[in-house]
Structure formats: C-alpha cells, structure tokens
Amino acid sequence: AAGLAALKFMENNDLPSHAAELGKRMLAQLKELEEESKHVGDVRGKGLMLGVEFVRDKKTKKGAEDIAREVRKICYMKGLVIEMGGHYNNVARFLPPLVLTEELADKGVAIFREAVKETERSL
C-alpha cells in the first residue's frame, strides 16, 4: 500500500519532469562553476543525480581527492550534505530528493560554489 501511494504521488505531481527540469537548472549553474574553477574538471549528470569531478589540473585530469574532501567538509559545515564517489573518490555527488524545491536547489548550489571557492583560496 505504501509503495502504491508513493507511485501515485510521483505520478500526480509529475516528479520525473520536475526532476529533469530542476536537474537542468542545477547542471547549468554547476557548469558555470566548472568554467570559473581551477579544480572542477567535469560536471555531469541526469535529472537530479549530478556529479562534480575535482582534478589537480584540468589538462591532465588527475583526480584531487583532498580537494573534494575539503569541499565536502565545508559544505557540511554550511548545512549541505554531499556524497563523494568515483574511482578516485574525487567526485562530489548531488542526490537530492525528487521533491526538492527550486529555492533549496539554488541554495545548495550556492553553498557548494562558496565551498569550492573557499577551498581554492586556501590552496
């Protein structure tokens, strides 16, 4: 019964379209960060499942686990929880709930952007 209710909620509120549109918005904001940052080597994702890869150098694409770890720590201290993953543990993962609002999505990306910039200033 609970599973059926969840499926009906997703269908009635068109959560797949919501996730796709909000994901595009977040991805565009994170792509801007990729252009500005010395250590964001790639931003990718589909829907609300997004990844930001941290690299030591954009040309060699060598992973930067320490930078990713520091960004994660700062995000946590500012109220944003992100996961780390990837083969070299250098990819920040955004995995928000499908009912995420635009306001919270924008706030999360803003916190992440601040954390990246703060980390880069300290290097």
mmCIF file of C-alpha atoms in Angstrom:
data_model
loop_
_atom_site.group_PDB
_atom_site.id
_atom_site.type_symbol
_atom_site.label_atom_id
_atom_site.label_comp_id
_atom_site.label_asym_id
_atom_site.label_seq_id
_atom_site.Cartn_x
_atom_site.Cartn_y
_atom_site.Cartn_z
ATOM 1 C CA ALA A 1 0.000 0.000 0.000
ATOM 2 C CA ALA A 2 2.843 2.408 0.859
ATOM 3 C CA GLY A 3 4.635 1.684 -2.421
ATOM 4 C CA LEU A 4 1.463 2.244 -4.417
ATOM 5 C CA ALA A 5 0.819 5.532 -2.601
ATOM 6 C CA ALA A 6 4.369 6.671 -3.374
ATOM 7 C CA LEU A 7 3.957 5.819 -7.065
ATOM 8 C CA LYS A 8 0.638 7.679 -7.217
ATOM 9 C CA PHE A 9 2.247 10.723 -5.556
ATOM 10 C CA MET A 10 5.082 10.684 -8.117
ATOM 11 C CA GLU A 11 2.616 10.422 -10.978
ATOM 12 C CA ASN A 12 0.152 13.027 -9.644
ATOM 13 C CA ASN A 13 2.942 15.546 -9.044
ATOM 14 C CA ASP A 14 4.850 14.707 -12.249
ATOM 15 C CA LEU A 15 8.086 14.207 -10.335
ATOM 16 C CA PRO A 16 10.008 12.850 -13.352
ATOM 17 C CA SER A 17 9.500 16.126 -15.259
ATOM 18 C CA HIS A 18 10.192 18.163 -12.140
ATOM 19 C CA ALA A 19 13.465 16.306 -11.559
ATOM 20 C CA ALA A 20 14.504 16.678 -15.195
ATOM 21 C CA GLU A 21 13.849 20.436 -15.292
ATOM 22 C CA LEU A 22 15.380 21.181 -11.895
ATOM 23 C CA GLY A 23 18.367 18.998 -12.777
ATOM 24 C CA LYS A 24 18.965 21.030 -15.947
ATOM 25 C CA ARG A 25 18.867 24.217 -13.878
ATOM 26 C CA MET A 26 21.363 22.879 -11.329
ATOM 27 C CA LEU A 27 23.599 21.429 -14.042
ATOM 28 C CA ALA A 28 23.749 24.808 -15.811
ATOM 29 C CA GLN A 29 24.764 26.534 -12.571
ATOM 30 C CA LEU A 30 27.423 23.906 -11.866
ATOM 31 C CA LYS A 31 28.735 24.186 -15.451
ATOM 32 C CA GLU A 32 29.309 27.899 -14.785
ATOM 33 C CA LEU A 33 31.346 26.892 -11.741
ATOM 34 C CA GLU A 34 33.343 24.491 -13.920
ATOM 35 C CA GLU A 35 34.344 27.419 -16.136
ATOM 36 C CA GLU A 36 35.372 29.588 -13.143
ATOM 37 C CA SER A 37 37.183 26.964 -11.092
ATOM 38 C CA LYS A 38 40.774 25.741 -11.420
ATOM 39 C CA HIS A 39 39.890 22.355 -9.921
ATOM 40 C CA VAL A 40 36.444 21.422 -11.224
ATOM 41 C CA GLY A 41 37.369 19.189 -14.118
ATOM 42 C CA ASP A 42 33.932 17.969 -15.148
ATOM 43 C CA VAL A 43 30.272 18.412 -14.253
ATOM 44 C CA ARG A 44 27.844 15.740 -15.370
ATOM 45 C CA GLY A 45 24.545 14.155 -14.549
ATOM 46 C CA LYS A 46 20.975 13.407 -15.435
ATOM 47 C CA GLY A 47 17.950 14.696 -13.616
ATOM 48 C CA LEU A 48 18.817 15.399 -10.007
ATOM 49 C CA MET A 49 21.709 12.900 -9.949
ATOM 50 C CA LEU A 50 24.690 15.175 -10.550
ATOM 51 C CA GLY A 51 28.441 14.795 -10.175
ATOM 52 C CA VAL A 52 31.245 17.339 -9.920
ATOM 53 C CA GLU A 53 34.736 15.925 -10.506
ATOM 54 C CA PHE A 54 37.687 17.580 -8.797
ATOM 55 C CA VAL A 55 41.059 17.466 -10.524
ATOM 56 C CA ARG A 56 44.542 18.629 -9.693
ATOM 57 C CA ASP A 57 44.992 20.013 -13.214
ATOM 58 C CA LYS A 58 42.359 20.434 -15.919
ATOM 59 C CA LYS A 59 44.742 19.308 -18.666
ATOM 60 C CA THR A 60 45.923 16.057 -17.091
ATOM 61 C CA LYS A 61 42.578 15.435 -15.319
ATOM 62 C CA LYS A 62 44.476 13.859 -12.404
ATOM 63 C CA GLY A 63 41.995 13.344 -9.555
ATOM 64 C CA ALA A 64 42.130 15.556 -6.459
ATOM 65 C CA GLU A 65 40.603 13.590 -3.585
ATOM 66 C CA ASP A 66 41.975 16.017 -0.985
ATOM 67 C CA ILE A 67 40.255 18.989 -2.616
ATOM 68 C CA ALA A 68 36.994 17.077 -2.897
ATOM 69 C CA ARG A 69 37.222 16.089 0.766
ATOM 70 C CA GLU A 70 37.800 19.707 1.847
ATOM 71 C CA VAL A 71 34.858 20.948 -0.244
ATOM 72 C CA ARG A 72 32.672 18.264 1.331
ATOM 73 C CA LYS A 73 33.738 19.322 4.827
ATOM 74 C CA ILE A 74 32.981 22.997 4.180
ATOM 75 C CA CYS A 75 29.628 22.126 2.594
ATOM 76 C CA TYR A 76 28.712 20.094 5.671
ATOM 77 C CA MET A 77 29.656 22.949 7.987
ATOM 78 C CA LYS A 78 27.385 25.255 5.935
ATOM 79 C CA GLY A 79 24.441 22.821 6.009
ATOM 80 C CA LEU A 80 24.804 20.949 2.699
ATOM 81 C CA VAL A 81 25.354 17.189 2.699
ATOM 82 C CA ILE A 82 27.008 15.731 -0.415
ATOM 83 C CA GLU A 83 28.439 12.294 -1.080
ATOM 84 C CA MET A 84 31.843 11.527 -2.537
ATOM 85 C CA GLY A 85 32.404 8.852 -5.138
ATOM 86 C CA GLY A 86 34.163 7.996 -8.359
ATOM 87 C CA HIS A 87 37.128 5.691 -8.917
ATOM 88 C CA TYR A 88 39.448 8.126 -7.154
ATOM 89 C CA ASN A 89 36.924 9.385 -4.568
ATOM 90 C CA ASN A 90 37.107 12.840 -6.145
ATOM 91 C CA VAL A 91 33.544 13.296 -7.408
ATOM 92 C CA ALA A 92 31.033 15.254 -5.342
ATOM 93 C CA ARG A 93 27.608 13.705 -5.798
ATOM 94 C CA PHE A 94 24.331 15.552 -5.543
ATOM 95 C CA LEU A 95 21.479 13.133 -4.825
ATOM 96 C CA PRO A 96 18.596 15.269 -3.515
ATOM 97 C CA PRO A 97 15.020 14.051 -3.084
ATOM 98 C CA LEU A 98 12.760 14.332 -6.116
ATOM 99 C CA VAL A 99 10.552 16.834 -4.275
ATOM 100 C CA LEU A 100 13.398 19.357 -3.978
ATOM 101 C CA THR A 101 12.261 22.957 -4.488
ATOM 102 C CA GLU A 102 13.962 25.472 -6.793
ATOM 103 C CA GLU A 103 14.791 27.616 -3.770
ATOM 104 C CA LEU A 104 16.595 24.785 -1.967
ATOM 105 C CA ALA A 105 18.330 23.679 -5.166
ATOM 106 C CA ASP A 106 19.681 27.183 -5.740
ATOM 107 C CA LYS A 107 20.746 27.455 -2.101
ATOM 108 C CA GLY A 108 22.548 24.115 -2.283
ATOM 109 C CA VAL A 109 24.444 25.095 -5.430
ATOM 110 C CA ALA A 110 25.332 28.458 -3.846
ATOM 111 C CA ILE A 111 26.738 26.727 -0.754
ATOM 112 C CA PHE A 112 28.695 24.347 -2.976
ATOM 113 C CA ARG A 113 30.079 27.232 -5.045
ATOM 114 C CA GLU A 114 31.182 29.026 -1.842
ATOM 115 C CA ALA A 115 32.860 25.867 -0.579
ATOM 116 C CA VAL A 116 34.780 25.390 -3.834
ATOM 117 C CA LYS A 117 35.952 28.996 -3.871
ATOM 118 C CA GLU A 118 36.925 28.888 -0.181
ATOM 119 C CA THR A 119 38.890 25.677 -0.750
ATOM 120 C CA GLU A 120 40.681 27.100 -3.775
ATOM 121 C CA ARG A 121 41.663 30.256 -1.875
ATOM 122 C CA SER A 122 43.264 28.111 0.832
ATOM 123 C CA LEU A 123 45.440 26.113 -1.605
#
